[in-house]
Backbone as a ProteinNet text record, in pm:
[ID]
protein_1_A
[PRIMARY]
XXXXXXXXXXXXXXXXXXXXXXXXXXXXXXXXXXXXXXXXXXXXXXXXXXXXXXXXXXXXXXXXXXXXXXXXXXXXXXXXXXXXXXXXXXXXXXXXXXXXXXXXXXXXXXXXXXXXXXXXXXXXXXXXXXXXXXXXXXXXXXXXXXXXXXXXXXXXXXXXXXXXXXXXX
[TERTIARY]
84.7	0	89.4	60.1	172.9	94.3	213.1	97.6	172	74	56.8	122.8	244.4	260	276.4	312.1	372.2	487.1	563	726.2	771.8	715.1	776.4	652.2	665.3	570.6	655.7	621.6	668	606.8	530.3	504.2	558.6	661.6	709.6	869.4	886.6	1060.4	1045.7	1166.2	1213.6	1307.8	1348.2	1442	1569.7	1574.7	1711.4	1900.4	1910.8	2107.3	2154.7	2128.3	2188.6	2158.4	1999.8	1922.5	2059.5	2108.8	2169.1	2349.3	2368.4	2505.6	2497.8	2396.9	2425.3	2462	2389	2405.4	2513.1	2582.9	2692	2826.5	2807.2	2873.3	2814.6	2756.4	2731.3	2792.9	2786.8	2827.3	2980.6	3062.9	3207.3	3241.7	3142.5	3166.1	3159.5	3049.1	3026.2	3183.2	3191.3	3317.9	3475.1	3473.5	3599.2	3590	3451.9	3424.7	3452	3395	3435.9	3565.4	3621.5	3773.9	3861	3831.3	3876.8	3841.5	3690.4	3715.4	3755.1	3807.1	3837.5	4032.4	4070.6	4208.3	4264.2	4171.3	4202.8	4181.8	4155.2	4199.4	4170	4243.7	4221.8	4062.9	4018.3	3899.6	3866.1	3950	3901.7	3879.8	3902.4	3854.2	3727.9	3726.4	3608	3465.3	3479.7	3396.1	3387.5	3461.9	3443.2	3348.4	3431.6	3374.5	3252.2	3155.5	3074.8	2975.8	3010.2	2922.6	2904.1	2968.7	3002.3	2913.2	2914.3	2817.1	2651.8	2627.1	2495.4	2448.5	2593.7	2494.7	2517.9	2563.7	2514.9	2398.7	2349.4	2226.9	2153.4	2146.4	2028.7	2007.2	2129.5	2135.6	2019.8	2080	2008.3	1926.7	1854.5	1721.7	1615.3	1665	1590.7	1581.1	1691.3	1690.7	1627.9	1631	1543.9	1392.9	1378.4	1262.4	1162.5	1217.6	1182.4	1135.1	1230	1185.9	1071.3	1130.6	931.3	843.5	840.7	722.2	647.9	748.7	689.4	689.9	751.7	743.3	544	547.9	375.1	295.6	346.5	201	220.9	309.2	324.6	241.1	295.3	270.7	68.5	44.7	-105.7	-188.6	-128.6	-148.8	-182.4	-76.6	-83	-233.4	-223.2	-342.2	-446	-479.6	-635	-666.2	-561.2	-606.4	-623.7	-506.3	-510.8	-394.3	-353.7	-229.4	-331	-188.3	-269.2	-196.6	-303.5	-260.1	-248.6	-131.6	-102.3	-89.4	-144.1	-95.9	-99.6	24	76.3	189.2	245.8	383.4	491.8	596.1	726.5	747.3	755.8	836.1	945.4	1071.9	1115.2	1195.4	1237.9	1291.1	1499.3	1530.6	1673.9	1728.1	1891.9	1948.7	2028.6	2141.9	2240.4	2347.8	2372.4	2464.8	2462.5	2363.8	2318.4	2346.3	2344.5	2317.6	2458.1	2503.2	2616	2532	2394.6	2366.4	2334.8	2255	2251.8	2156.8	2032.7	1891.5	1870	1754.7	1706.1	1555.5	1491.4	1345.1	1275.4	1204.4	1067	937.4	862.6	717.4	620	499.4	427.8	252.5	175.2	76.4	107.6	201.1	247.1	275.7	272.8	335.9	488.1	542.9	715.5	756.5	836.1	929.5	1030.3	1108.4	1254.4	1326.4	1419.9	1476	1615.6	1694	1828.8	1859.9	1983.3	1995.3	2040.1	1988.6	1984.9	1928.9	1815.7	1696.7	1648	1592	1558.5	1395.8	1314.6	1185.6	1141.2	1080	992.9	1073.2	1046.1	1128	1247.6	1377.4	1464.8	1591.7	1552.9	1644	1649.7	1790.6	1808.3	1814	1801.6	1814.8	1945.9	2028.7	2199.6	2212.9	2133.8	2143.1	2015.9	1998.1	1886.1	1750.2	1741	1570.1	1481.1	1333.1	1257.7	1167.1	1222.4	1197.1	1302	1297.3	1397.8	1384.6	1314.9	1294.7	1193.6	1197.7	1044.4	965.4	879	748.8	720.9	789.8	745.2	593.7	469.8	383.8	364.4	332.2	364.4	190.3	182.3	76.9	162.7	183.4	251.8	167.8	144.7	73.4	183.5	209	298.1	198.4	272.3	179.3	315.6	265.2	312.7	376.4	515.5	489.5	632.5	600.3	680.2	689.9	624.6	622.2	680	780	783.8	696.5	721.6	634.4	687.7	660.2	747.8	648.8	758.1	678.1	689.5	543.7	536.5	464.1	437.7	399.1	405.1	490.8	488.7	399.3	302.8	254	302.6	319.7	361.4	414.9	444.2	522.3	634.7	703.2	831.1	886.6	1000.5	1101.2	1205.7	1336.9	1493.3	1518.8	1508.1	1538.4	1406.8	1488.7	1331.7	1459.8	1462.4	1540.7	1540.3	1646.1	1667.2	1589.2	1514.1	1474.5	1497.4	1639.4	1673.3	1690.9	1721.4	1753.7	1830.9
-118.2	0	124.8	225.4	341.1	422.6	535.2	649.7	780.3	832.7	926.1	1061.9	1136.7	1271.6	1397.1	1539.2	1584	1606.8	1612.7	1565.8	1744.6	1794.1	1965	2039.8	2138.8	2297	2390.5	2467.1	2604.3	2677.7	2645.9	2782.9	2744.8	2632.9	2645	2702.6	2773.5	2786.9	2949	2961.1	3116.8	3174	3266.1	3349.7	3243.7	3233.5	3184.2	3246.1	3176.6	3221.8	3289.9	3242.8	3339.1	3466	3501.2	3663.6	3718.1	3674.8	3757.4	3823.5	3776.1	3781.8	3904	3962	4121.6	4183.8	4155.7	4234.2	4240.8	4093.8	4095.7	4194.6	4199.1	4293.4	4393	4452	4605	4636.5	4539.4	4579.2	4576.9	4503.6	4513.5	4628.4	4663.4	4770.3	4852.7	4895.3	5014.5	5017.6	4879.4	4846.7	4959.7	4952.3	4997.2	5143.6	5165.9	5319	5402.3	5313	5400.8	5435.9	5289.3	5296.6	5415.5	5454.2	5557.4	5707.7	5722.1	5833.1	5873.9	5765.7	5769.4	5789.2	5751.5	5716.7	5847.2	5906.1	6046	5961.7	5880.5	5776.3	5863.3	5837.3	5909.4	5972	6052.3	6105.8	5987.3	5942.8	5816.6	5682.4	5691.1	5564.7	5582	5676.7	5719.6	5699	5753.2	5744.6	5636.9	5531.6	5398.2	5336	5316.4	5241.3	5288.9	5444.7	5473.1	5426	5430	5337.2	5219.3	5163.1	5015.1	5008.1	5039.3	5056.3	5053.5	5204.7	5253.7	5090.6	5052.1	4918.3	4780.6	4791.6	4654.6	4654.7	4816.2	4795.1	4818.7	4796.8	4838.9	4665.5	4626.6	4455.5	4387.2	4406.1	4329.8	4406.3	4533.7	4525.5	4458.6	4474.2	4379.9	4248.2	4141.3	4060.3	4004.2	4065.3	4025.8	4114.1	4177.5	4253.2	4140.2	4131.4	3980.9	3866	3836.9	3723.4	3732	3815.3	3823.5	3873	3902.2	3901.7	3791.1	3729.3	3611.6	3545.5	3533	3414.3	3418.5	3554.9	3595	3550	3623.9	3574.5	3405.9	3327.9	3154	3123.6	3163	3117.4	3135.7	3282	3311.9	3221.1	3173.5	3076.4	2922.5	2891.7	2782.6	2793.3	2897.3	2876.9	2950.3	2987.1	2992	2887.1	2786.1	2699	2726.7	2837.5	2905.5	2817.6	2695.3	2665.1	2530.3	2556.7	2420.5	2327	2131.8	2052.4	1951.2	1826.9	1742.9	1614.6	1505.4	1417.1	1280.9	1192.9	1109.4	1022.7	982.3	901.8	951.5	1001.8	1077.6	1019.3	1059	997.3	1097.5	1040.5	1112.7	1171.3	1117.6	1179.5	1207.5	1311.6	1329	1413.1	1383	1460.7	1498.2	1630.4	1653.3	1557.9	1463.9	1355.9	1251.2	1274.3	1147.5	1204.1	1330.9	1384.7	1500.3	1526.5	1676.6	1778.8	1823.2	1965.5	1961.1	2084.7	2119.9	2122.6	2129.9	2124.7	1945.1	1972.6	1842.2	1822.9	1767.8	1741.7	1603.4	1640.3	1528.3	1568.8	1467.6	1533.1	1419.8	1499.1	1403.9	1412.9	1352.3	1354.4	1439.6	1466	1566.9	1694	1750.4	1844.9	1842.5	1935.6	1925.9	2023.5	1988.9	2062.7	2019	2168.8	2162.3	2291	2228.3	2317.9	2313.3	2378.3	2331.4	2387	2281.9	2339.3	2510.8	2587.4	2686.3	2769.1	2726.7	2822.9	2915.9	3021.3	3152.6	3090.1	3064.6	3077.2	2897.8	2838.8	2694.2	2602.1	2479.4	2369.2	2324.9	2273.7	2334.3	2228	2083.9	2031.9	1920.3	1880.1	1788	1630.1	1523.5	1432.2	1440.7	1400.1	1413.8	1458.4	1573.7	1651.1	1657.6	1529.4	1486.5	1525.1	1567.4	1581.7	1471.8	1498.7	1455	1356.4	1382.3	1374.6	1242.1	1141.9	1036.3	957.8	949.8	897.6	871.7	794	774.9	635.7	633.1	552	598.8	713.7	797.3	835	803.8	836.3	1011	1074.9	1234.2	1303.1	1389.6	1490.4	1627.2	1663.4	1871.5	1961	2064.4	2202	2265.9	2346.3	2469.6	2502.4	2671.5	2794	2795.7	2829.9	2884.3	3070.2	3070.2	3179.7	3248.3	3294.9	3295.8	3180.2	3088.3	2955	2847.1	2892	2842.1	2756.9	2576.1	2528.1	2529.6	2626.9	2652.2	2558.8	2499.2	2362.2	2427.8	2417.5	2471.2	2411.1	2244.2	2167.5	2027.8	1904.8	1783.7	1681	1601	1472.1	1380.5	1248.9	1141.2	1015.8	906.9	838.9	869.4	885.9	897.7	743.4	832.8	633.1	733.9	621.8	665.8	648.1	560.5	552.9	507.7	489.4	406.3	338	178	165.9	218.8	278.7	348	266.2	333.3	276.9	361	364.5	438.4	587.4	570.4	726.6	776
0	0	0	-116.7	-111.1	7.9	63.9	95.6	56.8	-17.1	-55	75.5	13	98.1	4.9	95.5	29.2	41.9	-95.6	-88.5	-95.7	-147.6	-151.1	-185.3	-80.6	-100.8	-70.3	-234	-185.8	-52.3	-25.3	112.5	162.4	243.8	345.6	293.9	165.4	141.2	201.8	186.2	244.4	176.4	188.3	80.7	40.5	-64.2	-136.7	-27.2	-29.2	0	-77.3	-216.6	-349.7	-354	-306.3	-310.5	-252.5	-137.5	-73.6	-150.9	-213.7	-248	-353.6	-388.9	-393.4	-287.1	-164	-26.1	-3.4	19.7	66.3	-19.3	-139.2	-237.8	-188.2	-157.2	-125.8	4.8	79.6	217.6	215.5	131.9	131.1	16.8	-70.7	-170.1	-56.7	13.4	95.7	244.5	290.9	363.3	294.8	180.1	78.5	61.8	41.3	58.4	135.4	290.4	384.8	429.3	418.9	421.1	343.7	234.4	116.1	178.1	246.3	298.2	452.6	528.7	657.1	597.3	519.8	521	380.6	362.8	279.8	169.5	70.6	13.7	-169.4	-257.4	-393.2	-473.6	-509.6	-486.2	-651.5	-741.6	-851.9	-760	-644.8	-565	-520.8	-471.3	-370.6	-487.7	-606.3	-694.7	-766.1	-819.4	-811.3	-722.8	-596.7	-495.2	-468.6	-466.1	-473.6	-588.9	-703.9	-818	-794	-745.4	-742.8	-576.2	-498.1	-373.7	-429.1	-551.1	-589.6	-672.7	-743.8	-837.1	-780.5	-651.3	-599.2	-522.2	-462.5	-374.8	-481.2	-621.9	-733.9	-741.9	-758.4	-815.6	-656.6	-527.4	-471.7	-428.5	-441.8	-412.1	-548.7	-656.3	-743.2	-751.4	-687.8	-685.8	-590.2	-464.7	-361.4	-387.8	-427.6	-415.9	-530.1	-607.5	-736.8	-683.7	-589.6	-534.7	-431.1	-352.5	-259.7	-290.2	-442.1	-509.6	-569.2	-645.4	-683.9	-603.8	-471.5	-374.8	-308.4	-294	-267	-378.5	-474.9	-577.2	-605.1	-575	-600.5	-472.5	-320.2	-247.7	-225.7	-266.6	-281.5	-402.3	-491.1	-583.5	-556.7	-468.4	-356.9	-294.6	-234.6	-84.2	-158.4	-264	-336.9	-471.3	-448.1	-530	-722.1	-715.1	-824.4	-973.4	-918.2	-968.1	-1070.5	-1133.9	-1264.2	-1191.9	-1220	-1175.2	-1252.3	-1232.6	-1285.6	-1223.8	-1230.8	-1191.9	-1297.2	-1253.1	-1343.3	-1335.2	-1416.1	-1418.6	-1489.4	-1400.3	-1446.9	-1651	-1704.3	-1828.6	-1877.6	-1959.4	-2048.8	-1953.3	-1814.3	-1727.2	-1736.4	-1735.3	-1811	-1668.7	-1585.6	-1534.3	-1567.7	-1508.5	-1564.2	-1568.3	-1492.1	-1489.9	-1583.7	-1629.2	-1738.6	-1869.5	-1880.7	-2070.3	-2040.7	-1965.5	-1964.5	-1931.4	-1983.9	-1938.5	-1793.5	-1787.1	-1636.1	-1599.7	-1643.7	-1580.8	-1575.3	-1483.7	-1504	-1567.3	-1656.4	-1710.1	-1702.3	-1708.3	-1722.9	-1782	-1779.2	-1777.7	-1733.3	-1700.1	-1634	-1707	-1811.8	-1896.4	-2011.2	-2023.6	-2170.7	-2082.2	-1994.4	-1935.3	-1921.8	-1948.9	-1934	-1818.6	-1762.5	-1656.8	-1647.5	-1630.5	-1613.3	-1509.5	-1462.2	-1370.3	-1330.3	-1254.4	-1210.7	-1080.7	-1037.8	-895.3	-884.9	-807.3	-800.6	-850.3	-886.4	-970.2	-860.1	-918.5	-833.1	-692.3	-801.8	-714.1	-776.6	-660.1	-700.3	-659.6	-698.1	-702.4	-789.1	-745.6	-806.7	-804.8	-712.3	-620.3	-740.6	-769	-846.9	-819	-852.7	-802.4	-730.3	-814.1	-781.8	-626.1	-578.7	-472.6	-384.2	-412.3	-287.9	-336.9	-422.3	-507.9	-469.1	-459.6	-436.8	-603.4	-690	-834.1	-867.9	-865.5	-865.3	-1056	-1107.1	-1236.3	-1278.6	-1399.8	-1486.1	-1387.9	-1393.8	-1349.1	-1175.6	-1187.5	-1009.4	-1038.4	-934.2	-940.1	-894	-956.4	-866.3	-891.5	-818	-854.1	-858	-942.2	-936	-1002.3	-860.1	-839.7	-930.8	-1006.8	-1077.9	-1159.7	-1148.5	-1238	-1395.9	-1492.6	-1586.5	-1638	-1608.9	-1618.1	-1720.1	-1828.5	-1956.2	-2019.8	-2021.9	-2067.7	-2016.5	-1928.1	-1789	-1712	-1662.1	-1568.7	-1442.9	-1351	-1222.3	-1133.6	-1078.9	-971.2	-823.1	-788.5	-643.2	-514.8	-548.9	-492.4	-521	-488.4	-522.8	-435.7	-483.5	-393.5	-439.6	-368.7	-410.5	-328.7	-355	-262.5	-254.2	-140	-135.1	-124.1	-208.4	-243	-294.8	-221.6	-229.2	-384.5	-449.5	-592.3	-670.7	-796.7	-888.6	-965.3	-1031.9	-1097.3	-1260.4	-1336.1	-1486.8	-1554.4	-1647.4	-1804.2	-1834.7	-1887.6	-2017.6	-2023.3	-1879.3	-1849.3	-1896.5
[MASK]
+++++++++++++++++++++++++++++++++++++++++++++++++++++++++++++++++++++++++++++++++++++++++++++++++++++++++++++++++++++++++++++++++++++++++++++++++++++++++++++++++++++++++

Protein backbone atom coordinates (compact mmCIF):
# COMPACT_ATOMS: atom_id res chain seq x y z
CA UNK A 1 0.00 0.00 0.00
CA UNK A 2 1.73 3.41 -1.11
CA UNK A 3 0.98 6.50 0.96
CA UNK A 4 0.57 9.26 -0.55
CA UNK A 5 2.60 12.72 0.98
CA UNK A 6 3.72 15.84 0.29
CA UNK A 7 7.26 15.66 -0.88
CA UNK A 8 7.76 19.65 -1.51
CA UNK A 9 5.71 22.97 -1.01
CA UNK A 10 6.68 26.04 -1.86
CA UNK A 11 5.04 27.83 1.12
CA UNK A 12 7.10 26.45 3.46
CA UNK A 13 10.60 27.87 1.41
CA UNK A 14 12.14 31.17 2.44
CA UNK A 15 14.42 33.50 0.81
CA UNK A 16 17.11 31.84 -1.37
CA UNK A 17 21.07 32.22 0.00
CA UNK A 18 21.89 33.39 -3.50
CA UNK A 19 19.22 36.64 -3.11
CA UNK A 20 21.69 37.57 -0.74
CA UNK A 21 25.06 37.82 -2.48
CA UNK A 22 24.25 41.22 -3.93
CA UNK A 23 24.05 42.34 -0.26
CA UNK A 24 26.92 40.96 0.66
CA UNK A 25 28.73 42.93 -2.38
CA UNK A 26 27.31 46.05 -1.26
CA UNK A 27 28.27 45.79 2.18
CA UNK A 28 32.07 45.14 1.31
CA UNK A 29 31.66 47.70 -1.70
CA UNK A 30 30.26 50.14 0.96
CA UNK A 31 33.18 48.47 3.63
CA UNK A 32 35.99 49.97 0.79
CA UNK A 33 34.25 53.19 0.58
CA UNK A 34 34.36 54.01 3.85
CA UNK A 35 37.74 52.97 4.21
CA UNK A 36 38.77 55.57 1.16
CA UNK A 37 37.15 58.33 2.98
CA UNK A 38 38.37 57.69 6.57
CA UNK A 39 42.08 57.17 5.21
CA UNK A 40 42.03 60.46 2.80
CA UNK A 41 41.99 57.76 0.14
CA UNK A 42 42.22 59.09 -3.93
CA UNK A 43 39.00 61.06 -4.86
CA UNK A 44 39.02 58.17 -8.52
CA UNK A 45 38.54 55.65 -5.65
CA UNK A 46 36.08 57.20 -3.71
CA UNK A 47 33.96 57.45 -6.95
CA UNK A 48 34.43 53.98 -8.11
CA UNK A 49 33.74 52.41 -4.95
CA UNK A 50 30.75 54.73 -4.74
CA UNK A 51 29.23 53.37 -8.18
CA UNK A 52 30.02 50.15 -7.43
CA UNK A 53 28.17 50.56 -3.74
CA UNK A 54 24.95 52.54 -5.90
CA UNK A 55 24.95 49.18 -8.37
CA UNK A 56 25.15 46.55 -5.99
CA UNK A 57 22.27 47.95 -3.75
CA UNK A 58 20.29 48.39 -7.34
CA UNK A 59 21.36 44.56 -8.16
CA UNK A 60 20.08 43.30 -4.72
CA UNK A 61 17.22 45.26 -4.12
CA UNK A 62 15.91 43.80 -7.43
CA UNK A 63 16.91 40.60 -6.86
CA UNK A 64 15.44 40.26 -3.61
CA UNK A 65 12.62 42.53 -4.16
CA UNK A 66 11.82 39.81 -7.37
CA UNK A 67 11.86 37.23 -5.35
CA UNK A 68 9.31 38.24 -2.60
CA UNK A 69 7.22 39.02 -5.10
CA UNK A 70 6.89 36.12 -6.84
CA UNK A 71 7.43 34.14 -3.75
CA UNK A 72 3.75 35.95 -2.67
CA UNK A 73 2.01 35.75 -5.77
CA UNK A 74 3.25 31.54 -6.00
CA UNK A 75 2.71 31.17 -2.48
CA UNK A 76 -1.06 33.12 -2.81
CA UNK A 77 -1.49 30.76 -5.84
CA UNK A 78 -0.83 27.83 -3.57
CA UNK A 79 -3.42 28.77 -0.84
CA UNK A 80 -6.35 29.92 -3.37
CA UNK A 81 -6.06 26.99 -5.30
CA UNK A 82 -5.11 29.05 -8.24
CA UNK A 83 -2.29 26.65 -9.68
CA UNK A 84 -2.69 24.20 -12.64
CA UNK A 85 -2.60 20.52 -11.75
CA UNK A 86 -1.02 17.43 -12.86
CA UNK A 87 -0.96 14.17 -11.92
CA UNK A 88 0.76 11.09 -13.43
CA UNK A 89 3.83 9.02 -14.19
CA UNK A 90 7.26 10.78 -14.47
CA UNK A 91 8.36 9.97 -18.29
CA UNK A 92 11.15 11.13 -20.49
CA UNK A 93 12.91 11.80 -17.27
CA UNK A 94 16.74 13.29 -18.11
CA UNK A 95 19.49 14.61 -15.34
CA UNK A 96 22.40 16.53 -15.64
CA UNK A 97 24.65 13.56 -14.90
CA UNK A 98 23.18 11.48 -17.39
CA UNK A 99 23.18 13.85 -20.70
CA UNK A 100 26.16 16.77 -19.64
CA UNK A 101 23.66 19.66 -19.38
CA UNK A 102 22.52 21.20 -16.36
CA UNK A 103 18.91 21.25 -15.81
CA UNK A 104 17.06 18.42 -15.04
CA UNK A 105 13.45 17.42 -17.10
CA UNK A 106 10.67 15.28 -17.23
CA UNK A 107 7.17 15.33 -17.78
CA UNK A 108 4.28 14.04 -16.34
CA UNK A 109 0.76 13.54 -18.96
CA UNK A 110 2.47 15.67 -21.71
CA UNK A 111 3.36 18.45 -19.35
CA UNK A 112 7.16 19.26 -19.34
CA UNK A 113 9.29 20.63 -16.57
CA UNK A 114 12.54 21.62 -16.13
CA UNK A 115 14.76 23.18 -13.70
CA UNK A 116 18.29 23.31 -12.11
CA UNK A 117 19.95 23.39 -8.95
CA UNK A 118 19.85 26.86 -8.01
CA UNK A 119 16.97 28.23 -9.70
CA UNK A 120 15.59 31.53 -8.33
CA UNK A 121 11.86 30.77 -7.14
CA UNK A 122 9.93 26.94 -7.00
CA UNK A 123 11.28 23.69 -7.02
CA UNK A 124 14.65 23.34 -8.07
CA UNK A 125 16.44 20.32 -6.20
CA UNK A 126 18.08 17.88 -8.47
CA UNK A 127 18.15 14.32 -8.02
CA UNK A 128 22.00 14.14 -7.82
CA UNK A 129 21.43 16.51 -4.73
CA UNK A 130 18.86 14.87 -2.88
CA UNK A 131 15.70 15.82 -5.08
CA UNK A 132 12.58 14.55 -4.37
CA UNK A 133 11.97 13.75 -8.34
CA UNK A 134 13.98 10.36 -8.65
CA UNK A 135 12.95 8.98 -12.36
CA UNK A 136 10.44 7.75 -14.86
CA UNK A 137 7.49 5.52 -13.49
CA UNK A 138 7.45 7.97 -10.09
CA UNK A 139 3.84 8.36 -9.40
CA UNK A 140 3.64 12.34 -8.66
CA UNK A 141 0.77 14.90 -8.54
CA UNK A 142 2.52 18.72 -9.36
CA UNK A 143 0.73 22.02 -8.40
CA UNK A 144 2.98 24.70 -10.78
CA UNK A 145 1.79 27.94 -12.38
CA UNK A 146 3.13 28.84 -15.86
CA UNK A 147 4.90 31.80 -16.18
CA UNK A 148 6.80 32.96 -19.56
CA UNK A 149 6.22 29.55 -20.68
CA UNK A 150 7.84 28.42 -17.89
CA UNK A 151 6.34 25.28 -15.69
CA UNK A 152 7.48 26.52 -12.22
CA UNK A 153 6.78 23.62 -9.71
CA UNK A 154 5.36 24.71 -6.43
CA UNK A 155 3.99 21.67 -4.92
CA UNK A 156 4.89 17.84 -5.23
CA UNK A 157 2.54 14.72 -3.94
CA UNK A 158 3.61 11.41 -4.10
CA UNK A 159 5.22 8.39 -2.63
CA UNK A 160 8.31 8.98 -1.35
CA UNK A 161 11.01 6.33 -2.43
CA UNK A 162 14.93 6.66 -2.29
CA UNK A 163 15.38 5.53 -5.92
CA UNK A 164 13.32 4.06 -8.89
CA UNK A 165 15.41 1.66 -10.97
CA UNK A 166 16.67 3.48 -14.87
CA UNK A 167 14.75 2.77 -18.04
CA UNK A 168 16.73 4.38 -20.18
CA UNK A 169 17.54 7.27 -18.49
Amino acid sequence: MSITEILYDFADETISAGCFIPVILAVLTAALLIREIFIKGSKGNKILYACGLLISLFISVSVIGNWVLQSADFKAALRNDECSVVSGTVRDFSTPSALGHDTEHFTVDDVYFEYGQGGSVGYCETRALGGVIKGNGQQLTIHYVTVDGENIILKIEGERVESIKPTGE
